[in-house]
mmCIF file of C-alpha atoms in Angstrom:
data_model
loop_
_atom_site.group_PDB
_atom_site.id
_atom_site.type_symbol
_atom_site.label_atom_id
_atom_site.label_comp_id
_atom_site.label_asym_id
_atom_site.label_seq_id
_atom_site.Cartn_x
_atom_site.Cartn_y
_atom_site.Cartn_z
ATOM 1 C CA MET A 1 156.381 36.299 347.824
ATOM 2 C CA GLY A 2 154.695 37.673 345.387
ATOM 3 C CA ALA A 3 153.346 38.586 341.583
ATOM 4 C CA VAL A 4 154.867 39.801 338.343
ATOM 5 C CA LEU A 5 152.414 41.378 335.991
ATOM 6 C CA VAL A 6 152.930 41.854 331.843
ATOM 7 C CA PHE A 7 150.810 44.338 330.902
ATOM 8 C CA ARG A 8 150.687 43.890 326.499
ATOM 9 C CA ASP A 9 148.529 45.969 324.285
ATOM 10 C CA VAL A 10 146.238 44.099 322.228
ATOM 11 C CA SER A 11 144.208 47.012 321.139
ATOM 12 C CA GLU A 12 145.195 46.180 317.466
ATOM 13 C CA ARG A 13 144.982 42.881 317.070
ATOM 14 C CA MET A 14 141.178 43.302 318.498
ATOM 15 C CA ALA A 15 140.369 46.251 315.819
ATOM 16 C CA ALA A 16 141.552 44.006 313.879
ATOM 17 C CA GLN A 17 139.745 41.121 314.874
ATOM 18 C CA LEU A 18 136.416 43.287 315.253
ATOM 19 C CA ALA A 19 137.180 44.413 311.237
ATOM 20 C CA GLN A 20 137.736 40.838 310.101
ATOM 21 C CA ALA A 21 134.428 40.014 311.852
ATOM 22 C CA ARG A 22 132.363 42.803 310.879
ATOM 23 C CA LEU A 23 133.958 41.666 307.233
ATOM 24 C CA ALA A 24 132.571 38.372 307.654
ATOM 25 C CA THR A 25 129.327 39.441 308.653
ATOM 26 C CA ILE A 26 129.186 41.955 305.515
ATOM 27 C CA VAL A 27 130.010 39.091 303.083
ATOM 28 C CA GLU A 28 128.219 36.299 304.790
ATOM 29 C CA SER A 29 124.642 38.920 304.580
ATOM 30 C CA SER A 30 125.594 39.652 301.190
ATOM 31 C CA ASP A 31 122.804 38.822 297.957
ATOM 32 C CA ASP A 32 125.738 38.585 295.677
ATOM 33 C CA ALA A 33 127.655 35.268 295.831
ATOM 34 C CA ILE A 34 131.574 35.970 297.453
ATOM 35 C CA LEU A 35 133.567 32.998 297.323
ATOM 36 C CA SER A 36 137.411 32.522 297.286
ATOM 37 C CA LYS A 37 139.740 29.793 296.028
ATOM 38 C CA THR A 38 143.004 28.955 295.378
ATOM 39 C CA LEU A 39 145.343 29.344 292.211
ATOM 40 C CA GLU A 40 144.396 25.600 291.311
ATOM 41 C CA GLY A 41 141.058 26.404 291.677
ATOM 42 C CA VAL A 42 139.468 24.615 295.193
ATOM 43 C CA ILE A 43 137.296 26.956 296.687
ATOM 44 C CA THR A 44 138.387 28.085 300.466
ATOM 45 C CA SER A 45 135.132 30.046 301.278
ATOM 46 C CA TRP A 46 131.407 30.145 299.906
ATOM 47 C CA ASN A 47 129.031 32.358 301.542
ATOM 48 C CA ALA A 48 125.268 32.006 302.407
ATOM 49 C CA GLY A 49 124.639 34.219 298.337
ATOM 50 C CA ALA A 50 126.588 31.334 296.775
ATOM 51 C CA GLU A 51 123.983 29.310 298.428
ATOM 52 C CA ARG A 52 121.366 30.437 297.457
ATOM 53 C CA LEU A 53 122.417 31.267 294.067
ATOM 54 C CA PHE A 54 123.859 28.410 293.100
ATOM 55 C CA GLY A 55 122.129 25.832 295.674
ATOM 56 C CA TYR A 56 125.535 24.495 296.891
ATOM 57 C CA THR A 57 126.537 24.348 300.632
ATOM 58 C CA ALA A 58 129.282 25.542 301.988
ATOM 59 C CA ALA A 59 129.875 22.068 303.439
ATOM 60 C CA GLU A 60 128.980 20.920 299.709
ATOM 61 C CA ALA A 61 131.443 23.639 298.236
ATOM 62 C CA VAL A 62 134.529 24.392 300.272
ATOM 63 C CA GLY A 63 137.533 21.326 299.246
ATOM 64 C CA ARG A 64 135.775 21.209 295.583
ATOM 65 C CA SER A 65 136.990 22.292 292.828
ATOM 66 C CA ILE A 66 135.545 25.577 291.029
ATOM 67 C CA THR A 67 135.121 24.106 287.426
ATOM 68 C CA MET A 68 131.652 22.295 289.351
ATOM 69 C CA ILE A 69 129.570 25.439 288.052
ATOM 70 C CA ILE A 70 131.679 26.077 284.883
ATOM 71 C CA PRO A 71 129.541 24.590 281.842
ATOM 72 C CA LEU A 72 132.057 22.002 280.480
ATOM 73 C CA GLU A 73 132.461 23.962 277.143
ATOM 74 C CA ARG A 74 133.597 27.129 279.024
ATOM 75 C CA ARG A 75 136.149 25.410 281.077
ATOM 76 C CA ASP A 76 138.844 28.021 279.194
ATOM 77 C CA GLU A 77 137.625 30.388 280.559
ATOM 78 C CA GLU A 78 138.936 29.875 284.259
ATOM 79 C CA THR A 79 142.499 28.831 282.538
ATOM 80 C CA LYS A 80 142.213 32.432 281.803
ATOM 81 C CA ILE A 81 140.991 33.801 284.935
ATOM 82 C CA LEU A 82 143.509 31.613 287.116
ATOM 83 C CA ALA A 83 146.628 33.056 284.492
ATOM 84 C CA ARG A 84 145.496 36.696 284.798
ATOM 85 C CA LEU A 85 145.512 36.146 288.446
ATOM 86 C CA ARG A 86 148.636 35.323 288.577
ATOM 87 C CA ARG A 87 149.668 38.457 287.148
ATOM 88 C CA GLY A 88 148.032 40.433 289.815
ATOM 89 C CA GLU A 89 145.342 41.522 287.573
ATOM 90 C CA ARG A 90 141.687 42.245 288.274
ATOM 91 C CA ILE A 91 138.557 41.259 287.117
ATOM 92 C CA GLU A 92 135.958 43.372 286.466
ATOM 93 C CA HIS A 93 132.228 42.375 285.915
ATOM 94 C CA PHE A 94 133.060 39.919 283.510
ATOM 95 C CA GLU A 95 129.932 38.431 281.672
ATOM 96 C CA THR A 96 129.406 34.552 281.465
ATOM 97 C CA ILE A 97 127.166 31.465 281.808
ATOM 98 C CA ARG A 98 127.676 29.292 285.097
ATOM 99 C CA VAL A 99 125.862 26.437 286.379
ATOM 100 C CA ALA A 100 123.395 25.443 289.217
ATOM 101 C CA LYS A 101 123.378 22.570 291.420
ATOM 102 C CA ASP A 102 119.941 21.535 289.622
ATOM 103 C CA GLY A 103 121.183 21.805 286.369
ATOM 104 C CA ARG A 104 120.078 25.672 285.389
ATOM 105 C CA LEU A 105 122.377 27.943 284.034
ATOM 106 C CA LEU A 106 122.944 31.217 285.292
ATOM 107 C CA GLU A 107 123.712 34.462 283.618
ATOM 108 C CA ILE A 108 126.679 36.041 285.994
ATOM 109 C CA SER A 109 128.283 39.094 285.859
ATOM 110 C CA LEU A 110 132.086 38.126 287.617
ATOM 111 C CA SER A 111 134.150 40.561 289.314
ATOM 112 C CA VAL A 112 137.772 38.864 290.450
ATOM 113 C CA SER A 113 140.926 39.900 292.198
ATOM 114 C CA PRO A 114 144.009 38.094 293.616
ATOM 115 C CA LEU A 115 144.406 37.512 296.921
ATOM 116 C CA ARG A 116 148.030 37.850 298.506
ATOM 117 C CA ASP A 117 149.678 36.768 301.956
ATOM 118 C CA SER A 118 151.639 38.852 304.325
ATOM 119 C CA GLU A 119 154.696 39.053 301.920
ATOM 120 C CA GLY A 120 152.802 40.389 299.363
ATOM 121 C CA GLN A 121 152.807 36.918 297.509
ATOM 122 C CA ILE A 122 148.667 36.027 295.332
ATOM 123 C CA ILE A 123 148.386 33.330 296.966
ATOM 124 C CA GLY A 124 144.025 32.835 295.873
ATOM 125 C CA ALA A 125 141.616 34.948 294.593
ATOM 126 C CA SER A 126 138.253 36.264 295.374
ATOM 127 C CA LYS A 127 134.988 36.066 293.449
ATOM 128 C CA ILE A 128 132.153 38.195 293.500
ATOM 129 C CA ALA A 129 128.757 36.846 291.594
ATOM 130 C CA ARG A 130 126.171 39.016 290.258
ATOM 131 C CA ASP A 131 122.919 37.269 288.860
ATOM 132 C CA ILE A 132 122.279 39.185 286.048
ATOM 133 C CA SER A 133 119.519 36.781 284.189
ATOM 134 C CA ALA A 134 116.820 39.516 285.632
ATOM 135 C CA ARG A 135 118.714 41.892 283.697
ATOM 136 C CA ARG A 136 118.978 40.411 280.990
ATOM 137 C CA GLN A 137 114.951 38.941 280.403
ATOM 138 C CA ALA A 138 114.178 43.012 280.659
ATOM 139 C CA GLU A 139 117.011 43.434 278.147
ATOM 140 C CA LEU A 140 115.324 41.241 275.658
ATOM 141 C CA ALA A 141 112.563 42.394 276.433
ATOM 142 C CA LEU A 142 112.967 45.683 276.028
ATOM 143 C CA ARG A 143 114.757 44.810 272.512
ATOM 144 C CA GLU A 144 111.988 42.690 271.197
ATOM 145 C CA SER A 145 109.669 45.619 272.368
ATOM 146 C CA GLU A 146 111.775 48.007 270.315
ATOM 147 C CA GLU A 147 112.084 45.968 267.463
ATOM 148 C CA ARG A 148 108.191 45.576 267.106
ATOM 149 C CA PHE A 149 108.217 49.105 267.449
ATOM 150 C CA ARG A 150 110.031 49.627 264.824
ATOM 151 C CA GLN A 151 108.733 47.378 262.459
ATOM 152 C CA LEU A 152 105.156 48.862 263.186
ATOM 153 C CA ALA A 153 107.064 52.188 262.864
ATOM 154 C CA ASP A 154 108.379 50.886 259.550
ATOM 155 C CA THR A 155 104.777 50.773 257.760
ATOM 156 C CA ILE A 156 103.032 53.668 258.863
ATOM 157 C CA PRO A 157 102.862 56.623 256.511
ATOM 158 C CA GLN A 158 104.387 59.009 258.534
ATOM 159 C CA LEU A 159 108.297 60.168 258.638
ATOM 160 C CA ALA A 160 109.345 58.411 262.153
ATOM 161 C CA TRP A 161 112.401 58.603 264.640
ATOM 162 C CA TYR A 162 114.217 58.163 267.705
ATOM 163 C CA ALA A 163 116.040 60.611 269.833
ATOM 164 C CA ASN A 164 118.804 60.145 272.956
ATOM 165 C CA ALA A 165 117.605 62.711 275.786
ATOM 166 C CA ASP A 166 120.207 65.638 274.105
ATOM 167 C CA GLY A 167 118.279 65.335 270.858
ATOM 168 C CA TYR A 168 121.441 62.906 268.894
ATOM 169 C CA ILE A 169 118.674 61.243 266.709
ATOM 170 C CA THR A 170 119.709 57.934 266.872
ATOM 171 C CA TRP A 171 116.989 56.103 264.633
ATOM 172 C CA TYR A 172 114.890 57.244 261.567
ATOM 173 C CA ASN A 173 111.843 54.532 260.282
ATOM 174 C CA ARG A 174 112.049 53.588 256.027
ATOM 175 C CA ARG A 175 109.574 55.950 255.023
ATOM 176 C CA TRP A 176 112.172 58.752 255.970
ATOM 177 C CA TYR A 177 114.854 57.316 253.687
ATOM 178 C CA GLU A 178 112.380 57.213 251.118
ATOM 179 C CA TYR A 179 111.507 60.730 250.835
ATOM 180 C CA THR A 180 114.214 62.203 251.940
ATOM 181 C CA GLY A 181 117.065 59.917 249.592
ATOM 182 C CA THR A 182 119.505 59.916 252.514
ATOM 183 C CA THR A 183 121.425 57.232 253.759
ATOM 184 C CA PRO A 184 121.682 56.600 257.779
ATOM 185 C CA ALA A 185 125.149 58.211 257.448
ATOM 186 C CA ASP A 186 124.058 61.186 256.919
ATOM 187 C CA MET A 187 121.586 61.743 258.972
ATOM 188 C CA GLU A 188 123.558 60.418 261.863
ATOM 189 C CA GLY A 189 122.595 62.705 265.093
ATOM 190 C CA TRP A 190 121.533 65.846 263.812
ATOM 191 C CA GLY A 191 122.717 65.243 260.070
ATOM 192 C CA TRP A 192 118.565 65.650 259.412
ATOM 193 C CA GLN A 193 119.315 69.904 259.462
ATOM 194 C CA SER A 194 120.385 68.963 255.725
ATOM 195 C CA VAL A 195 117.238 68.352 254.434
ATOM 196 C CA HIS A 196 115.218 71.745 255.864
ATOM 197 C CA ASP A 197 114.446 74.705 254.346
ATOM 198 C CA PRO A 198 117.604 76.987 255.027
ATOM 199 C CA ALA A 199 115.160 79.915 255.659
ATOM 200 C CA MET A 200 113.650 78.059 258.510
ATOM 201 C CA LEU A 201 116.143 75.902 260.288
ATOM 202 C CA PRO A 202 116.978 78.305 263.045
ATOM 203 C CA GLN A 203 113.573 78.893 264.270
ATOM 204 C CA VAL A 204 113.204 74.702 263.795
ATOM 205 C CA LEU A 205 116.569 74.633 266.601
ATOM 206 C CA GLU A 206 115.190 76.803 268.531
ATOM 207 C CA ARG A 207 111.380 75.397 269.562
ATOM 208 C CA TRP A 208 113.706 72.453 268.697
ATOM 209 C CA LYS A 209 116.049 73.352 271.985
ATOM 210 C CA SER A 210 114.015 74.431 274.060
ATOM 211 C CA SER A 211 112.139 71.324 274.318
ATOM 212 C CA LEU A 212 115.301 69.753 274.961
ATOM 213 C CA ALA A 213 115.697 71.770 277.905
ATOM 214 C CA SER A 214 111.882 72.345 279.490
ATOM 215 C CA GLY A 215 110.905 68.412 278.603
ATOM 216 C CA GLU A 216 107.573 69.276 276.933
ATOM 217 C CA PRO A 217 106.447 67.948 273.641
ATOM 218 C CA PHE A 218 107.413 69.641 270.435
ATOM 219 C CA ASP A 219 104.490 70.130 268.170
ATOM 220 C CA MET A 220 105.738 72.696 264.661
ATOM 221 C CA THR A 221 105.012 72.425 261.411
ATOM 222 C CA PHE A 222 107.372 73.211 258.369
ATOM 223 C CA PRO A 223 109.069 72.112 255.082
ATOM 224 C CA LEU A 224 111.350 69.177 254.658
ATOM 225 C CA ARG A 225 112.717 68.156 250.938
ATOM 226 C CA GLY A 226 112.550 65.155 249.350
ATOM 227 C CA ALA A 227 114.171 63.009 246.833
ATOM 228 C CA ASP A 228 113.094 64.739 244.434
ATOM 229 C CA GLY A 229 114.743 68.195 245.466
ATOM 230 C CA ARG A 230 110.744 69.601 246.078
ATOM 231 C CA PHE A 231 109.772 71.098 249.568
ATOM 232 C CA ARG A 232 106.519 69.355 250.967
ATOM 233 C CA PRO A 233 105.019 70.618 254.535
ATOM 234 C CA PHE A 234 105.528 67.953 257.080
ATOM 235 C CA LEU A 235 103.356 68.335 260.512
ATOM 236 C CA THR A 236 106.445 67.692 263.420
ATOM 237 C CA ARG A 237 105.374 65.912 266.531
ATOM 238 C CA VAL A 238 107.960 64.731 269.089
ATOM 239 C CA HIS A 239 106.593 62.864 272.266
ATOM 240 C CA PRO A 240 108.911 62.568 275.175
ATOM 241 C CA PHE A 241 109.477 59.457 277.608
ATOM 242 C CA LYS A 242 110.488 59.506 281.499
ATOM 243 C CA ASP A 243 111.677 57.771 284.010
ATOM 244 C CA ASP A 244 109.970 57.138 286.977
ATOM 245 C CA ALA A 245 112.085 60.488 288.156
ATOM 246 C CA GLY A 246 110.144 62.221 284.905
ATOM 247 C CA GLN A 247 113.412 62.729 283.207
ATOM 248 C CA VAL A 248 113.933 62.579 279.863
ATOM 249 C CA VAL A 249 115.420 59.415 278.650
ATOM 250 C CA ARG A 250 113.848 59.350 274.396
ATOM 251 C CA TRP A 251 112.383 61.544 272.449
ATOM 252 C CA PHE A 252 109.967 59.727 269.936
ATOM 253 C CA GLY A 253 108.798 61.923 266.712
ATOM 254 C CA THR A 254 106.638 61.823 263.288
ATOM 255 C CA ASN A 255 106.335 64.213 260.327
ATOM 256 C CA THR A 256 103.373 63.857 258.631
ATOM 257 C CA ASP A 257 103.040 65.187 255.465
ATOM 258 C CA VAL A 258 99.954 67.928 255.198
ATOM 259 C CA THR A 259 100.529 69.382 251.557
ATOM 260 C CA ASP A 260 97.390 67.826 250.790
ATOM 261 C CA ARG A 261 95.257 69.974 254.025
ATOM 262 C CA ILE A 262 97.109 73.031 253.281
ATOM 263 C CA GLU A 263 96.117 73.064 249.832
ATOM 264 C CA ALA A 264 92.463 71.896 250.105
ATOM 265 C CA GLU A 265 92.458 74.824 252.656
ATOM 266 C CA GLN A 266 94.155 77.240 250.528
ATOM 267 C CA ARG A 267 91.308 76.136 247.856
ATOM 268 C CA LEU A 268 88.992 76.728 250.199
ATOM 269 C CA ARG A 269 89.591 79.947 251.125
ATOM 270 C CA GLU A 270 90.066 81.029 247.585
ATOM 271 C CA GLU A 271 85.751 79.548 247.240
ATOM 272 C CA SER A 272 85.239 81.659 250.001
ATOM 273 C CA ASN A 273 86.943 84.364 248.836
ATOM 274 C CA VAL A 274 85.498 84.104 245.139
ATOM 275 C CA VAL A 275 81.716 83.381 246.720
ATOM 276 C CA GLU A 276 82.323 86.542 248.797
ATOM 277 C CA THR A 277 83.504 88.756 245.984
ATOM 278 C CA ILE A 278 80.341 88.042 243.914
ATOM 279 C CA HIS A 279 78.134 88.693 246.227
ATOM 280 C CA ARG A 280 79.814 91.873 246.889
ATOM 281 C CA VAL A 281 79.702 92.321 243.077
ATOM 282 C CA GLY A 282 75.969 91.617 242.963
ATOM 283 C CA ARG A 283 74.974 94.060 245.233
ATOM 284 C CA SER A 284 77.055 96.873 243.833
ATOM 285 C CA VAL A 285 75.338 95.853 241.072
ATOM 286 C CA ALA A 286 71.744 96.352 241.584
ATOM 287 C CA ALA A 287 72.580 99.262 243.595
ATOM 288 C CA GLU A 288 74.656 100.566 240.212
ATOM 289 C CA LEU A 289 73.307 102.447 236.967
ATOM 290 C CA ASP A 290 76.220 104.067 236.187
ATOM 291 C CA LEU A 291 77.815 102.300 233.158
ATOM 292 C CA ASN A 292 81.275 103.429 234.231
ATOM 293 C CA LYS A 293 80.974 102.485 237.859
ATOM 294 C CA LEU A 294 79.705 99.175 236.787
ATOM 295 C CA LEU A 295 82.593 98.369 234.308
ATOM 296 C CA GLN A 296 84.798 99.010 237.065
ATOM 297 C CA THR A 297 83.586 97.278 239.515
ATOM 298 C CA ALA A 298 83.364 93.786 237.081
ATOM 299 C CA THR A 299 87.122 94.747 236.670
ATOM 300 C CA ASP A 300 88.209 95.112 240.428
ATOM 301 C CA ALA A 301 86.394 91.898 240.987
ATOM 302 C CA THR A 302 87.481 89.997 238.224
ATOM 303 C CA THR A 303 91.850 91.420 238.938
ATOM 304 C CA GLU A 304 90.984 90.047 242.760
ATOM 305 C CA LEU A 305 88.983 86.549 242.294
ATOM 306 C CA SER A 306 92.264 85.870 238.842
ATOM 307 C CA ALA A 307 94.784 87.200 241.761
ATOM 308 C CA ALA A 308 96.577 88.903 238.383
ATOM 309 C CA GLN A 309 98.684 92.444 239.671
ATOM 310 C CA PHE A 310 96.424 94.149 237.413
ATOM 311 C CA GLY A 311 93.346 93.674 234.795
ATOM 312 C CA ALA A 312 91.792 96.240 232.316
ATOM 313 C CA PHE A 313 88.509 95.838 230.430
ATOM 314 C CA PHE A 314 88.226 97.902 226.961
ATOM 315 C CA TYR A 315 85.123 98.137 224.962
ATOM 316 C CA ASN A 316 83.895 99.489 222.055
ATOM 317 C CA VAL A 317 80.407 101.927 222.392
ATOM 318 C CA VAL A 318 78.468 102.493 219.166
ATOM 319 C CA LYS A 319 76.061 105.434 219.714
ATOM 320 C CA ASP A 320 73.027 106.555 218.036
ATOM 321 C CA ASP A 321 74.535 108.539 215.377
ATOM 322 C CA ASN A 322 77.284 105.532 214.874
ATOM 323 C CA GLU A 323 80.209 107.316 216.141
ATOM 324 C CA SER A 324 82.070 104.907 218.168
ATOM 325 C CA TYR A 325 84.758 105.323 221.210
ATOM 326 C CA LEU A 326 86.378 103.293 223.430
ATOM 327 C CA LEU A 327 85.652 102.664 227.174
ATOM 328 C CA TYR A 328 87.767 100.726 229.028
ATOM 329 C CA THR A 329 88.761 100.459 233.205
ATOM 330 C CA VAL A 330 91.874 99.490 234.424
ATOM 331 C CA SER A 331 92.291 98.105 238.038
ATOM 332 C CA GLY A 332 95.594 97.522 240.096
ATOM 333 C CA VAL A 333 97.295 100.268 238.979
ATOM 334 C CA PRO A 334 96.992 103.961 238.283
ATOM 335 C CA ARG A 335 94.526 105.224 235.589
ATOM 336 C CA GLU A 336 97.393 107.640 234.017
ATOM 337 C CA ARG A 337 100.090 104.687 233.622
ATOM 338 C CA PHE A 338 97.362 103.232 230.652
ATOM 339 C CA GLU A 339 96.436 106.691 228.936
ATOM 340 C CA SER A 340 99.620 106.437 226.778
ATOM 341 C CA PHE A 341 99.325 103.044 225.961
ATOM 342 C CA PRO A 342 98.164 101.890 222.356
ATOM 343 C CA MET A 343 94.891 100.140 222.047
ATOM 344 C CA PRO A 344 94.436 96.603 221.397
ATOM 345 C CA ARG A 345 94.516 95.994 217.930
ATOM 346 C CA ALA A 346 93.434 92.553 216.360
ATOM 347 C CA THR A 347 96.923 91.133 216.228
ATOM 348 C CA GLU A 348 98.088 87.658 215.882
ATOM 349 C CA VAL A 349 97.295 87.421 219.863
ATOM 350 C CA PHE A 350 94.005 89.180 220.286
ATOM 351 C CA ALA A 351 92.458 88.379 216.618
ATOM 352 C CA PRO A 352 90.990 85.203 218.322
ATOM 353 C CA THR A 353 88.914 87.281 221.103
ATOM 354 C CA PHE A 354 88.394 89.944 218.132
ATOM 355 C CA ARG A 355 87.080 87.516 216.104
ATOM 356 C CA GLY A 356 85.154 86.244 218.805
ATOM 357 C CA GLU A 357 86.394 82.414 218.288
ATOM 358 C CA GLY A 358 86.499 82.523 222.279
ATOM 359 C CA VAL A 359 89.016 82.992 225.248
ATOM 360 C CA VAL A 360 92.889 83.367 224.937
ATOM 361 C CA ARG A 361 94.795 83.050 227.801
ATOM 362 C CA LEU A 362 98.242 82.997 228.015
ATOM 363 C CA ASP A 363 100.596 81.582 231.227
ATOM 364 C CA ASP A 364 103.269 83.671 229.467
ATOM 365 C CA VAL A 365 102.331 85.841 226.434
ATOM 366 C CA THR A 366 106.314 85.974 225.138
ATOM 367 C CA ARG A 367 106.084 82.196 225.101
ATOM 368 C CA ASP A 368 103.404 81.702 222.639
ATOM 369 C CA LEU A 369 103.857 81.095 219.256
ATOM 370 C CA ARG A 370 101.755 84.304 218.710
ATOM 371 C CA TYR A 371 103.543 87.209 220.187
ATOM 372 C CA GLY A 372 105.541 89.847 218.316
ATOM 373 C CA ARG A 373 104.104 88.970 214.807
ATOM 374 C CA ASN A 374 102.447 92.406 214.757
#
């Protein structure tokens, strides 16, 4: 006679089924091993990533105990994990060792979450396992490389160090500590400032912070205090190490003692100055007949060559009629300053020269035993 039509809204159910299907697709296509288990440790699901990582197919794994992939000596880890799950705890990035079907040991990172039923009761756990063997090998290779580099850096005569991208120094070579007489605790971070010349430190900091901001190499010469308390000049060069994106990830710096080089350059300049002065004086003497002018030229030149504050030349002249007078020249100060100055006499200090016994050289006349005895 007719029909009764019943319409039921299944949108939510269809949406839930769709979401579940999407989730299943994501789980199945993941490179990570994703599996679930009961609170007794029985495997209930096993995705393709788990098959690739551990070597067991889903048919081989589902229904078996999770201990099949746990080395015997690590079985207590599973007991502790299950205990934490029962308390509703999550386990994030737990690094451990698991064993594959072929017996290979795998370094993995585990994340474990409790699974709940519709009433909120914990009924099992889901696990995500990621193979970190390649990362560990890379880390080990990096550590070995750094260790070799540090051993090499400990053998070089320069001071050397590492710094983070922000300039925080994390390592110095052995030569640094030998020279400065400091300890790692003294130098940690920005402690290196304590061995710098306070007068130059602001300039050093300004240049260093500029390099940190720009990522450009640092090159500067400044003094560093040694364990003996003396400051010596060091040529400091710092090179940035950058990642593929061009961002600085680390700095490597060396400090080279350039004391000998600077002193050699100074000696060379002084020798060049001596040669130039001698040539200049030679030309002046050859062109000058006036005795007073000749003496003044010689006095000026010797005062300059000896780096003295001033110089004076005294000479006793005897005329044909046996009359004598004192001739002198002064350099570095006005002649008037010597107008009332007593003329040299054969005192204890001057006597060796007056007697023709030789030259008297004194760094500090007041410290000589002959000083002040007349």
